[in-house]
């Protein structure tokens, strides 16, 4: 089964702070995704990537950058964090092929911006 | 783009009762459909995936029905038990757009003894 890990699991920062969320997958998947989860919205796609060096914009990209340094590693960057970015962040990976292209999710990172 | 409406937002049922969650989507190009379960403090656990129109899939204590004609996906928890208490999300996937998922807003299910 695909393994997706995220770090840190919890993070508290202040408004204007610089935050990096990390995601690593060990199943050789091409696609990786960053979602945020908020009450009343479900999960919403921030950015995704289909390989090292590639980045695609998702549905709620404002205030977020991302970088895919290797096939395994995908980072989400908040350079000037704001309270509106307080959320639960999930990373996922998928091979992007096949009928279902099932996504495997990490355990989540809870970010609080004071 | 695709929009997914999920109802109801909250469900309270007694143990042994059934519960139904319905998702309605808008994009006819959506081809693949998923139900996820999220227990308190945990990540997302895949319950079921479905592809074909009017498909009925049965799992451990639940049934999933897809009606592509009406663009509707439903999850029926049969004989609910306290372990079913969780937040349930439907998700829709098109073949384009990196195969990203569009999620419903979630349903919090509480099962009381």
JSON list of C-alpha atoms in Angstrom, two decimals:
[
{"chain": "A", "resi": 1, "resn": "UNK", "atom": "CA", "xyz": [0.00, 0.00, 0.00]},
{"chain": "A", "resi": 2, "resn": "UNK", "atom": "CA", "xyz": [1.17, 3.52, -0.81]},
{"chain": "A", "resi": 3, "resn": "UNK", "atom": "CA", "xyz": [2.81, 5.38, 2.05]},
{"chain": "A", "resi": 4, "resn": "UNK", "atom": "CA", "xyz": [2.35, 9.12, 2.31]},
{"chain": "A", "resi": 5, "resn": "UNK", "atom": "CA", "xyz": [3.85, 10.97, 5.24]},
{"chain": "A", "resi": 6, "resn": "UNK", "atom": "CA", "xyz": [3.53, 14.60, 6.23]},
{"chain": "A", "resi": 7, "resn": "UNK", "atom": "CA", "xyz": [5.51, 16.83, 8.55]},
{"chain": "A", "resi": 8, "resn": "UNK", "atom": "CA", "xyz": [5.02, 18.54, 10.82]},
{"chain": "A", "resi": 9, "resn": "UNK", "atom": "CA", "xyz": [1.74, 17.13, 12.11]},
{"chain": "A", "resi": 10, "resn": "UNK", "atom": "CA", "xyz": [0.94, 20.33, 13.93]},
{"chain": "A", "resi": 11, "resn": "UNK", "atom": "CA", "xyz": [2.25, 23.83, 13.41]},
{"chain": "A", "resi": 12, "resn": "UNK", "atom": "CA", "xyz": [1.49, 27.16, 15.04]},
{"chain": "A", "resi": 13, "resn": "UNK", "atom": "CA", "xyz": [2.78, 30.38, 13.53]},
{"chain": "A", "resi": 14, "resn": "UNK", "atom": "CA", "xyz": [1.98, 34.08, 13.62]},
{"chain": "A", "resi": 15, "resn": "UNK", "atom": "CA", "xyz": [0.55, 36.32, 10.95]},
{"chain": "A", "resi": 16, "resn": "UNK", "atom": "CA", "xyz": [3.25, 37.11, 8.42]},
{"chain": "A", "resi": 17, "resn": "UNK", "atom": "CA", "xyz": [5.25, 34.05, 9.34]},
{"chain": "A", "resi": 18, "resn": "UNK", "atom": "CA", "xyz": [6.97, 31.72, 6.89]},
{"chain": "A", "resi": 19, "resn": "UNK", "atom": "CA", "xyz": [5.80, 28.09, 6.91]},
{"chain": "A", "resi": 20, "resn": "UNK", "atom": "CA", "xyz": [6.81, 25.04, 4.91]},
{"chain": "A", "resi": 21, "resn": "UNK", "atom": "CA", "xyz": [4.72, 21.87, 4.97]},
{"chain": "A", "resi": 22, "resn": "UNK", "atom": "CA", "xyz": [6.41, 18.71, 3.76]},
{"chain": "A", "resi": 23, "resn": "UNK", "atom": "CA", "xyz": [5.03, 15.61, 2.08]},
{"chain": "A", "resi": 24, "resn": "UNK", "atom": "CA", "xyz": [6.84, 12.47, 1.05]},
{"chain": "A", "resi": 25, "resn": "UNK", "atom": "CA", "xyz": [5.48, 9.43, -0.79]},
{"chain": "A", "resi": 26, "resn": "UNK", "atom": "CA", "xyz": [7.33, 6.18, -1.23]},
{"chain": "A", "resi": 27, "resn": "UNK", "atom": "CA", "xyz": [5.23, 4.46, -3.84]},
{"chain": "A", "resi": 28, "resn": "UNK", "atom": "CA", "xyz": [6.84, 5.94, -6.96]},
{"chain": "A", "resi": 29, "resn": "UNK", "atom": "CA", "xyz": [3.68, 7.83, -7.87]},
{"chain": "A", "resi": 30, "resn": "UNK", "atom": "CA", "xyz": [3.89, 10.55, -10.49]},
{"chain": "A", "resi": 31, "resn": "UNK", "atom": "CA", "xyz": [1.08, 12.75, -9.19]},
{"chain": "A", "resi": 32, "resn": "UNK", "atom": "CA", "xyz": [1.06, 14.57, -5.86]},
{"chain": "A", "resi": 33, "resn": "UNK", "atom": "CA", "xyz": [-1.56, 16.95, -4.51]},
{"chain": "A", "resi": 34, "resn": "UNK", "atom": "CA", "xyz": [-2.06, 19.46, -1.72]},
{"chain": "A", "resi": 35, "resn": "UNK", "atom": "CA", "xyz": [-5.56, 19.97, -0.32]},
{"chain": "A", "resi": 36, "resn": "UNK", "atom": "CA", "xyz": [-6.90, 22.04, 2.54]},
{"chain": "A", "resi": 37, "resn": "UNK", "atom": "CA", "xyz": [-9.87, 20.95, 4.62]},
{"chain": "A", "resi": 38, "resn": "UNK", "atom": "CA", "xyz": [-12.24, 23.46, 6.17]},
{"chain": "A", "resi": 39, "resn": "UNK", "atom": "CA", "xyz": [-15.62, 22.98, 7.79]},
{"chain": "A", "resi": 40, "resn": "UNK", "atom": "CA", "xyz": [-18.38, 23.57, 5.28]},
{"chain": "A", "resi": 41, "resn": "UNK", "atom": "CA", "xyz": [-16.03, 23.25, 2.30]},
{"chain": "A", "resi": 42, "resn": "UNK", "atom": "CA", "xyz": [-14.75, 19.71, 2.37]},
{"chain": "A", "resi": 43, "resn": "UNK", "atom": "CA", "xyz": [-11.29, 19.36, 0.84]},
{"chain": "A", "resi": 44, "resn": "UNK", "atom": "CA", "xyz": [-10.17, 21.85, -1.78]},
{"chain": "A", "resi": 45, "resn": "UNK", "atom": "CA", "xyz": [-7.23, 21.50, -4.15]},
{"chain": "A", "resi": 46, "resn": "UNK", "atom": "CA", "xyz": [-4.41, 24.02, -3.70]},
{"chain": "A", "resi": 47, "resn": "UNK", "atom": "CA", "xyz": [-1.69, 22.76, -6.07]},
{"chain": "A", "resi": 48, "resn": "UNK", "atom": "CA", "xyz": [-0.66, 19.55, -7.72]},
{"chain": "A", "resi": 49, "resn": "UNK", "atom": "CA", "xyz": [2.28, 18.17, -9.64]},
{"chain": "A", "resi": 50, "resn": "UNK", "atom": "CA", "xyz": [2.84, 15.37, -12.11]},
{"chain": "A", "resi": 51, "resn": "UNK", "atom": "CA", "xyz": [6.57, 15.06, -11.62]},
{"chain": "A", "resi": 52, "resn": "UNK", "atom": "CA", "xyz": [9.75, 16.61, -10.28]},
{"chain": "A", "resi": 53, "resn": "UNK", "atom": "CA", "xyz": [9.98, 20.26, -11.27]},
{"chain": "A", "resi": 54, "resn": "UNK", "atom": "CA", "xyz": [6.34, 20.42, -12.39]},
{"chain": "A", "resi": 55, "resn": "UNK", "atom": "CA", "xyz": [3.64, 22.48, -10.70]},
{"chain": "A", "resi": 56, "resn": "UNK", "atom": "CA", "xyz": [-0.01, 22.92, -11.58]},
{"chain": "A", "resi": 57, "resn": "UNK", "atom": "CA", "xyz": [-2.41, 25.40, -10.02]},
{"chain": "A", "resi": 58, "resn": "UNK", "atom": "CA", "xyz": [-5.43, 24.07, -8.22]},
{"chain": "A", "resi": 59, "resn": "UNK", "atom": "CA", "xyz": [-8.71, 25.67, -7.20]},
{"chain": "A", "resi": 60, "resn": "UNK", "atom": "CA", "xyz": [-7.57, 27.74, -4.18]},
{"chain": "A", "resi": 61, "resn": "UNK", "atom": "CA", "xyz": [-3.93, 28.69, -4.88]},
{"chain": "A", "resi": 62, "resn": "UNK", "atom": "CA", "xyz": [-3.84, 32.26, -3.54]},
{"chain": "A", "resi": 63, "resn": "UNK", "atom": "CA", "xyz": [-1.22, 32.73, -0.83]},
{"chain": "A", "resi": 64, "resn": "UNK", "atom": "CA", "xyz": [0.42, 29.36, -1.49]},
{"chain": "A", "resi": 65, "resn": "UNK", "atom": "CA", "xyz": [3.47, 28.26, -3.40]},
{"chain": "A", "resi": 66, "resn": "UNK", "atom": "CA", "xyz": [4.54, 24.70, -3.93]},
{"chain": "A", "resi": 67, "resn": "UNK", "atom": "CA", "xyz": [7.61, 22.93, -5.13]},
{"chain": "A", "resi": 68, "resn": "UNK", "atom": "CA", "xyz": [8.22, 19.34, -6.22]},
{"chain": "A", "resi": 69, "resn": "UNK", "atom": "CA", "xyz": [11.88, 18.68, -5.74]},
{"chain": "A", "resi": 70, "resn": "UNK", "atom": "CA", "xyz": [11.91, 14.95, -6.45]},
{"chain": "A", "resi": 71, "resn": "UNK", "atom": "CA", "xyz": [9.38, 12.32, -7.35]},
{"chain": "A", "resi": 72, "resn": "UNK", "atom": "CA", "xyz": [9.00, 11.62, -3.65]},
{"chain": "A", "resi": 73, "resn": "UNK", "atom": "CA", "xyz": [8.87, 15.11, -2.14]},
{"chain": "A", "resi": 74, "resn": "UNK", "atom": "CA", "xyz": [6.28, 17.85, -2.49]},
{"chain": "A", "resi": 75, "resn": "UNK", "atom": "CA", "xyz": [6.36, 21.01, -0.38]},
{"chain": "A", "resi": 76, "resn": "UNK", "atom": "CA", "xyz": [3.73, 23.63, 0.33]},
{"chain": "A", "resi": 77, "resn": "UNK", "atom": "CA", "xyz": [5.02, 27.10, 1.17]},
{"chain": "A", "resi": 78, "resn": "UNK", "atom": "CA", "xyz": [3.21, 29.89, 2.95]},
{"chain": "A", "resi": 79, "resn": "UNK", "atom": "CA", "xyz": [5.54, 32.87, 2.76]},
{"chain": "A", "resi": 80, "resn": "UNK", "atom": "CA", "xyz": [3.31, 35.40, 4.53]},
{"chain": "A", "resi": 81, "resn": "UNK", "atom": "CA", "xyz": [0.90, 33.33, 6.56]},
{"chain": "A", "resi": 82, "resn": "UNK", "atom": "CA", "xyz": [-2.52, 34.77, 7.34]},
{"chain": "A", "resi": 83, "resn": "UNK", "atom": "CA", "xyz": [-5.23, 33.65, 9.80]},
{"chain": "A", "resi": 84, "resn": "UNK", "atom": "CA", "xyz": [-7.39, 32.62, 6.82]},
{"chain": "A", "resi": 85, "resn": "UNK", "atom": "CA", "xyz": [-4.84, 29.89, 6.14]},
{"chain": "A", "resi": 86, "resn": "UNK", "atom": "CA", "xyz": [-5.56, 28.20, 9.46]},
{"chain": "A", "resi": 87, "resn": "UNK", "atom": "CA", "xyz": [-6.69, 24.81, 8.26]},
{"chain": "A", "resi": 88, "resn": "UNK", "atom": "CA", "xyz": [-6.02, 21.09, 8.06]},
{"chain": "A", "resi": 89, "resn": "UNK", "atom": "CA", "xyz": [-3.74, 20.31, 5.13]},
{"chain": "A", "resi": 90, "resn": "UNK", "atom": "CA", "xyz": [-3.62, 16.97, 3.35]},
{"chain": "A", "resi": 91, "resn": "UNK", "atom": "CA", "xyz": [-1.14, 15.68, 0.85]},
{"chain": "A", "resi": 92, "resn": "UNK", "atom": "CA", "xyz": [-2.03, 12.87, -1.52]},
{"chain": "A", "resi": 93, "resn": "UNK", "atom": "CA", "xyz": [-0.33, 10.87, -4.24]},
{"chain": "A", "resi": 94, "resn": "UNK", "atom": "CA", "xyz": [-1.54, 8.89, -7.24]},
{"chain": "A", "resi": 95, "resn": "UNK", "atom": "CA", "xyz": [-0.02, 7.14, -10.22]},
{"chain": "A", "resi": 96, "resn": "UNK", "atom": "CA", "xyz": [-2.46, 9.17, -12.33]},
{"chain": "A", "resi": 97, "resn": "UNK", "atom": "CA", "xyz": [-3.23, 6.26, -14.61]},
{"chain": "A", "resi": 98, "resn": "UNK", "atom": "CA", "xyz": [-5.65, 3.40, -14.66]},
{"chain": "A", "resi": 99, "resn": "UNK", "atom": "CA", "xyz": [-9.40, 3.51, -14.38]},
{"chain": "A", "resi": 100, "resn": "UNK", "atom": "CA", "xyz": [-9.64, 5.06, -10.95]},
{"chain": "A", "resi": 101, "resn": "UNK", "atom": "CA", "xyz": [-6.25, 6.73, -10.37]},
{"chain": "A", "resi": 102, "resn": "UNK", "atom": "CA", "xyz": [-6.89, 6.28, -6.68]},
{"chain": "A", "resi": 103, "resn": "UNK", "atom": "CA", "xyz": [-5.34, 8.86, -4.40]},
{"chain": "A", "resi": 104, "resn": "UNK", "atom": "CA", "xyz": [-3.60, 7.90, -1.18]},
{"chain": "A", "resi": 105, "resn": "UNK", "atom": "CA", "xyz": [-3.70, 10.48, 1.56]},
{"chain": "A", "resi": 106, "resn": "UNK", "atom": "CA", "xyz": [-1.25, 11.42, 4.26]},
{"chain": "A", "resi": 107, "resn": "UNK", "atom": "CA", "xyz": [-2.32, 11.89, 7.91]},
{"chain": "A", "resi": 108, "resn": "UNK", "atom": "CA", "xyz": [-2.66, 15.67, 7.62]},
{"chain": "A", "resi": 109, "resn": "UNK", "atom": "CA", "xyz": [-0.96, 18.75, 9.09]},
{"chain": "A", "resi": 110, "resn": "UNK", "atom": "CA", "xyz": [-2.94, 21.05, 11.31]},
{"chain": "A", "resi": 111, "resn": "UNK", "atom": "CA", "xyz": [-1.78, 24.65, 10.83]},
{"chain": "A", "resi": 112, "resn": "UNK", "atom": "CA", "xyz": [-2.81, 27.50, 13.10]},
{"chain": "A", "resi": 113, "resn": "UNK", "atom": "CA", "xyz": [-1.98, 31.07, 12.18]},
{"chain": "A", "resi": 114, "resn": "UNK", "atom": "CA", "xyz": [-2.40, 33.45, 15.09]},
{"chain": "B", "resi": 1, "resn": "UNK", "atom": "CA", "xyz": [-15.91, 23.73, -13.12]},
{"chain": "B", "resi": 2, "resn": "UNK", "atom": "CA", "xyz": [-17.30, 20.79, -11.28]},
{"chain": "B", "resi": 3, "resn": "UNK", "atom": "CA", "xyz": [-19.36, 21.43, -8.16]},
{"chain": "B", "resi": 4, "resn": "UNK", "atom": "CA", "xyz": [-20.41, 18.76, -5.71]},
{"chain": "B", "resi": 5, "resn": "UNK", "atom": "CA", "xyz": [-23.27, 19.26, -3.28]},
{"chain": "B", "resi": 6, "resn": "UNK", "atom": "CA", "xyz": [-23.48, 16.86, -0.36]},
{"chain": "B", "resi": 7, "resn": "UNK", "atom": "CA", "xyz": [-26.50, 16.43, 1.91]},
{"chain": "B", "resi": 8, "resn": "UNK", "atom": "CA", "xyz": [-27.20, 16.33, 4.78]},
{"chain": "B", "resi": 9, "resn": "UNK", "atom": "CA", "xyz": [-24.37, 18.06, 6.66]},
{"chain": "B", "resi": 10, "resn": "UNK", "atom": "CA", "xyz": [-25.22, 16.17, 9.86]},
{"chain": "B", "resi": 11, "resn": "UNK", "atom": "CA", "xyz": [-26.90, 12.85, 10.59]},
{"chain": "B", "resi": 12, "resn": "UNK", "atom": "CA", "xyz": [-27.80, 11.43, 13.99]},
{"chain": "B", "resi": 13, "resn": "UNK", "atom": "CA", "xyz": [-29.01, 7.85, 13.98]},
{"chain": "B", "resi": 14, "resn": "UNK", "atom": "CA", "xyz": [-29.52, 5.08, 16.48]},
{"chain": "B", "resi": 15, "resn": "UNK", "atom": "CA", "xyz": [-27.54, 1.87, 16.33]},
{"chain": "B", "resi": 16, "resn": "UNK", "atom": "CA", "xyz": [-29.15, -0.54, 13.90]},
{"chain": "B", "resi": 17, "resn": "UNK", "atom": "CA", "xyz": [-30.84, 2.17, 11.85]},
{"chain": "B", "resi": 18, "resn": "UNK", "atom": "CA", "xyz": [-29.90, 3.04, 8.28]},
{"chain": "B", "resi": 19, "resn": "UNK", "atom": "CA", "xyz": [-28.62, 6.39, 7.02]},
{"chain": "B", "resi": 20, "resn": "UNK", "atom": "CA", "xyz": [-28.33, 7.83, 3.53]},
{"chain": "B", "resi": 21, "resn": "UNK", "atom": "CA", "xyz": [-25.94, 10.50, 2.27]},
{"chain": "B", "resi": 22, "resn": "UNK", "atom": "CA", "xyz": [-26.47, 11.95, -1.19]},
{"chain": "B", "resi": 23, "resn": "UNK", "atom": "CA", "xyz": [-24.09, 13.84, -3.45]},
{"chain": "B", "resi": 24, "resn": "UNK", "atom": "CA", "xyz": [-25.11, 15.67, -6.57]},
{"chain": "B", "resi": 25, "resn": "UNK", "atom": "CA", "xyz": [-22.53, 16.77, -9.11]},
{"chain": "B", "resi": 26, "resn": "UNK", "atom": "CA", "xyz": [-22.72, 19.00, -12.17]},
{"chain": "B", "resi": 27, "resn": "UNK", "atom": "CA", "xyz": [-20.03, 18.02, -14.69]},
{"chain": "B", "resi": 28, "resn": "UNK", "atom": "CA", "xyz": [-21.10, 15.23, -17.05]},
{"chain": "B", "resi": 29, "resn": "UNK", "atom": "CA", "xyz": [-17.40, 14.62, -17.75]},
{"chain": "B", "resi": 30, "resn": "UNK", "atom": "CA", "xyz": [-16.91, 13.32, -14.23]},
{"chain": "B", "resi": 31, "resn": "UNK", "atom": "CA", "xyz": [-16.19, 9.65, -14.58]},
{"chain": "B", "resi": 32, "resn": "UNK", "atom": "CA", "xyz": [-14.99, 8.28, -11.30]},
{"chain": "B", "resi": 33, "resn": "UNK", "atom": "CA", "xyz": [-16.51, 8.52, -7.86]},
{"chain": "B", "resi": 34, "resn": "UNK", "atom": "CA", "xyz": [-15.29, 7.82, -4.37]},
{"chain": "B", "resi": 35, "resn": "UNK", "atom": "CA", "xyz": [-16.50, 7.74, -0.79]},
{"chain": "B", "resi": 36, "resn": "UNK", "atom": "CA", "xyz": [-14.08, 8.51, 2.02]},
{"chain": "B", "resi": 37, "resn": "UNK", "atom": "CA", "xyz": [-14.46, 8.15, 5.77]},
{"chain": "B", "resi": 38, "resn": "UNK", "atom": "CA", "xyz": [-12.63, 10.40, 8.21]},
{"chain": "B", "resi": 39, "resn": "UNK", "atom": "CA", "xyz": [-12.57, 9.43, 11.86]},
{"chain": "B", "resi": 40, "resn": "UNK", "atom": "CA", "xyz": [-11.79, 12.07, 14.49]},
{"chain": "B", "resi": 41, "resn": "UNK", "atom": "CA", "xyz": [-8.17, 13.22, 14.25]},
{"chain": "B", "resi": 42, "resn": "UNK", "atom": "CA", "xyz": [-7.41, 10.87, 11.39]},
{"chain": "B", "resi": 43, "resn": "UNK", "atom": "CA", "xyz": [-6.81, 11.08, 7.66]},
{"chain": "B", "resi": 44, "resn": "UNK", "atom": "CA", "xyz": [-9.09, 9.92, 4.88]},
{"chain": "B", "resi": 45, "resn": "UNK", "atom": "CA", "xyz": [-9.89, 6.25, 4.50]},
{"chain": "B", "resi": 46, "resn": "UNK", "atom": "CA", "xyz": [-11.20, 5.08, 1.13]},
{"chain": "B", "resi": 47, "resn": "UNK", "atom": "CA", "xyz": [-14.50, 3.26, 1.55]},
{"chain": "B", "resi": 48, "resn": "UNK", "atom": "CA", "xyz": [-15.53, 2.60, -2.01]},
{"chain": "B", "resi": 49, "resn": "UNK", "atom": "CA", "xyz": [-14.81, 3.59, -5.58]},
{"chain": "B", "resi": 50, "resn": "UNK", "atom": "CA", "xyz": [-17.33, 3.34, -8.37]},
{"chain": "B", "resi": 51, "resn": "UNK", "atom": "CA", "xyz": [-17.23, 3.92, -12.08]},
{"chain": "B", "resi": 52, "resn": "UNK", "atom": "CA", "xyz": [-20.14, 2.53, -14.03]},
{"chain": "B", "resi": 53, "resn": "UNK", "atom": "CA", "xyz": [-23.48, 4.18, -14.29]},
{"chain": "B", "resi": 54, "resn": "UNK", "atom": "CA", "xyz": [-26.21, 2.85, -12.06]},
{"chain": "B", "resi": 55, "resn": "UNK", "atom": "CA", "xyz": [-23.62, 0.78, -10.31]},
{"chain": "B", "resi": 56, "resn": "UNK", "atom": "CA", "xyz": [-24.32, -0.63, -6.93]},
{"chain": "B", "resi": 57, "resn": "UNK", "atom": "CA", "xyz": [-21.38, -1.58, -4.81]},
{"chain": "B", "resi": 58, "resn": "UNK", "atom": "CA", "xyz": [-21.69, -3.21, -1.45]},
{"chain": "B", "resi": 59, "resn": "UNK", "atom": "CA", "xyz": [-19.10, -3.08, 1.24]},
{"chain": "B", "resi": 60, "resn": "UNK", "atom": "CA", "xyz": [-18.92, -3.87, 4.91]},
{"chain": "B", "resi": 61, "resn": "UNK", "atom": "CA", "xyz": [-22.21, -2.45, 6.18]},
{"chain": "B", "resi": 62, "resn": "UNK", "atom": "CA", "xyz": [-22.84, 0.01, 3.37]},
{"chain": "B", "resi": 63, "resn": "UNK", "atom": "CA", "xyz": [-24.12, 0.29, -0.21]},
{"chain": "B", "resi": 64, "resn": "UNK", "atom": "CA", "xyz": [-23.05, 2.80, -2.83]},
{"chain": "B", "resi": 65, "resn": "UNK", "atom": "CA", "xyz": [-25.29, 3.72, -5.74]},
{"chain": "B", "resi": 66, "resn": "UNK", "atom": "CA", "xyz": [-24.24, 5.80, -8.74]},
{"chain": "B", "resi": 67, "resn": "UNK", "atom": "CA", "xyz": [-26.86, 7.26, -11.07]},
{"chain": "B", "resi": 68, "resn": "UNK", "atom": "CA", "xyz": [-25.08, 9.09, -13.90]},
{"chain": "B", "resi": 69, "resn": "UNK", "atom": "CA", "xyz": [-28.35, 10.04, -15.56]},
{"chain": "B", "resi": 70, "resn": "UNK", "atom": "CA", "xyz": [-29.31, 12.14, -12.53]},
{"chain": "B", "resi": 71, "resn": "UNK", "atom": "CA", "xyz": [-25.65, 12.93, -11.65]},
{"chain": "B", "resi": 72, "resn": "UNK", "atom": "CA", "xyz": [-26.17, 11.55, -8.18]},
{"chain": "B", "resi": 73, "resn": "UNK", "atom": "CA", "xyz": [-24.08, 9.41, -5.88]},
{"chain": "B", "resi": 74, "resn": "UNK", "atom": "CA", "xyz": [-25.36, 7.97, -2.63]},
{"chain": "B", "resi": 75, "resn": "UNK", "atom": "CA", "xyz": [-23.98, 6.12, 0.37]},
{"chain": "B", "resi": 76, "resn": "UNK", "atom": "CA", "xyz": [-26.36, 4.01, 2.41]},
{"chain": "B", "resi": 77, "resn": "UNK", "atom": "CA", "xyz": [-25.13, 2.90, 5.83]},
{"chain": "B", "resi": 78, "resn": "UNK", "atom": "CA", "xyz": [-27.11, -0.21, 6.66]},
{"chain": "B", "resi": 79, "resn": "UNK", "atom": "CA", "xyz": [-27.56, -1.20, 10.31]},
{"chain": "B", "resi": 80, "resn": "UNK", "atom": "CA", "xyz": [-25.33, 1.58, 11.61]},
{"chain": "B", "resi": 81, "resn": "UNK", "atom": "CA", "xyz": [-23.11, 0.92, 14.62]},
{"chain": "B", "resi": 82, "resn": "UNK", "atom": "CA", "xyz": [-21.09, 3.33, 16.80]},
{"chain": "B", "resi": 83, "resn": "UNK", "atom": "CA", "xyz": [-17.94, 2.59, 14.80]},
{"chain": "B", "resi": 84, "resn": "UNK", "atom": "CA", "xyz": [-19.59, 4.28, 11.83]},
{"chain": "B", "resi": 85, "resn": "UNK", "atom": "CA", "xyz": [-19.48, 7.64, 13.62]},
{"chain": "B", "resi": 86, "resn": "UNK", "atom": "CA", "xyz": [-17.26, 9.79, 11.43]},
{"chain": "B", "resi": 87, "resn": "UNK", "atom": "CA", "xyz": [-17.27, 12.42, 8.71]},
{"chain": "B", "resi": 88, "resn": "UNK", "atom": "CA", "xyz": [-18.04, 11.05, 5.25]},
{"chain": "B", "resi": 89, "resn": "UNK", "atom": "CA", "xyz": [-16.97, 12.72, 2.02]},
{"chain": "B", "resi": 90, "resn": "UNK", "atom": "CA", "xyz": [-17.92, 11.98, -1.53]},
{"chain": "B", "resi": 91, "resn": "UNK", "atom": "CA", "xyz": [-15.40, 12.87, -4.23]},
{"chain": "B", "resi": 92, "resn": "UNK", "atom": "CA", "xyz": [-15.67, 13.16, -7.97]},
{"chain": "B", "resi": 93, "resn": "UNK", "atom": "CA", "xyz": [-12.87, 12.79, -10.47]},
{"chain": "B", "resi": 94, "resn": "UNK", "atom": "CA", "xyz": [-12.70, 13.80, -14.10]},
{"chain": "B", "resi": 95, "resn": "UNK", "atom": "CA", "xyz": [-10.25, 12.30, -16.56]},
{"chain": "B", "resi": 96, "resn": "UNK", "atom": "CA", "xyz": [-8.66, 15.71, -17.10]},
{"chain": "B", "resi": 97, "resn": "UNK", "atom": "CA", "xyz": [-7.05, 18.14, -14.69]},
{"chain": "B", "resi": 98, "resn": "UNK", "atom": "CA", "xyz": [-4.45, 15.83, -13.24]},
{"chain": "B", "resi": 99, "resn": "UNK", "atom": "CA", "xyz": [-7.14, 13.47, -11.98]},
{"chain": "B", "resi": 100, "resn": "UNK", "atom": "CA", "xyz": [-7.63, 15.74, -8.98]},
{"chain": "B", "resi": 101, "resn": "UNK", "atom": "CA", "xyz": [-10.63, 15.10, -6.75]},
{"chain": "B", "resi": 102, "resn": "UNK", "atom": "CA", "xyz": [-13.53, 17.49, -6.20]},
{"chain": "B", "resi": 103, "resn": "UNK", "atom": "CA", "xyz": [-14.95, 16.83, -2.77]},
{"chain": "B", "resi": 104, "resn": "UNK", "atom": "CA", "xyz": [-18.38, 17.28, -1.30]},
{"chain": "B", "resi": 105, "resn": "UNK", "atom": "CA", "xyz": [-18.68, 19.34, 1.87]},
{"chain": "B", "resi": 106, "resn": "UNK", "atom": "CA", "xyz": [-18.89, 16.34, 4.17]},
{"chain": "B", "resi": 107, "resn": "UNK", "atom": "CA", "xyz": [-21.52, 14.70, 6.37]},
{"chain": "B", "resi": 108, "resn": "UNK", "atom": "CA", "xyz": [-20.93, 14.20, 10.09]},
{"chain": "B", "resi": 109, "resn": "UNK", "atom": "CA", "xyz": [-22.58, 10.96, 11.16]},
{"chain": "B", "resi": 110, "resn": "UNK", "atom": "CA", "xyz": [-23.22, 10.25, 14.84]},
{"chain": "B", "resi": 111, "resn": "UNK", "atom": "CA", "xyz": [-24.43, 6.78, 15.81]},
{"chain": "B", "resi": 112, "resn": "UNK", "atom": "CA", "xyz": [-25.79, 6.41, 19.33]},
{"chain": "B", "resi": 113, "resn": "UNK", "atom": "CA", "xyz": [-26.30, 3.09, 21.16]}
]
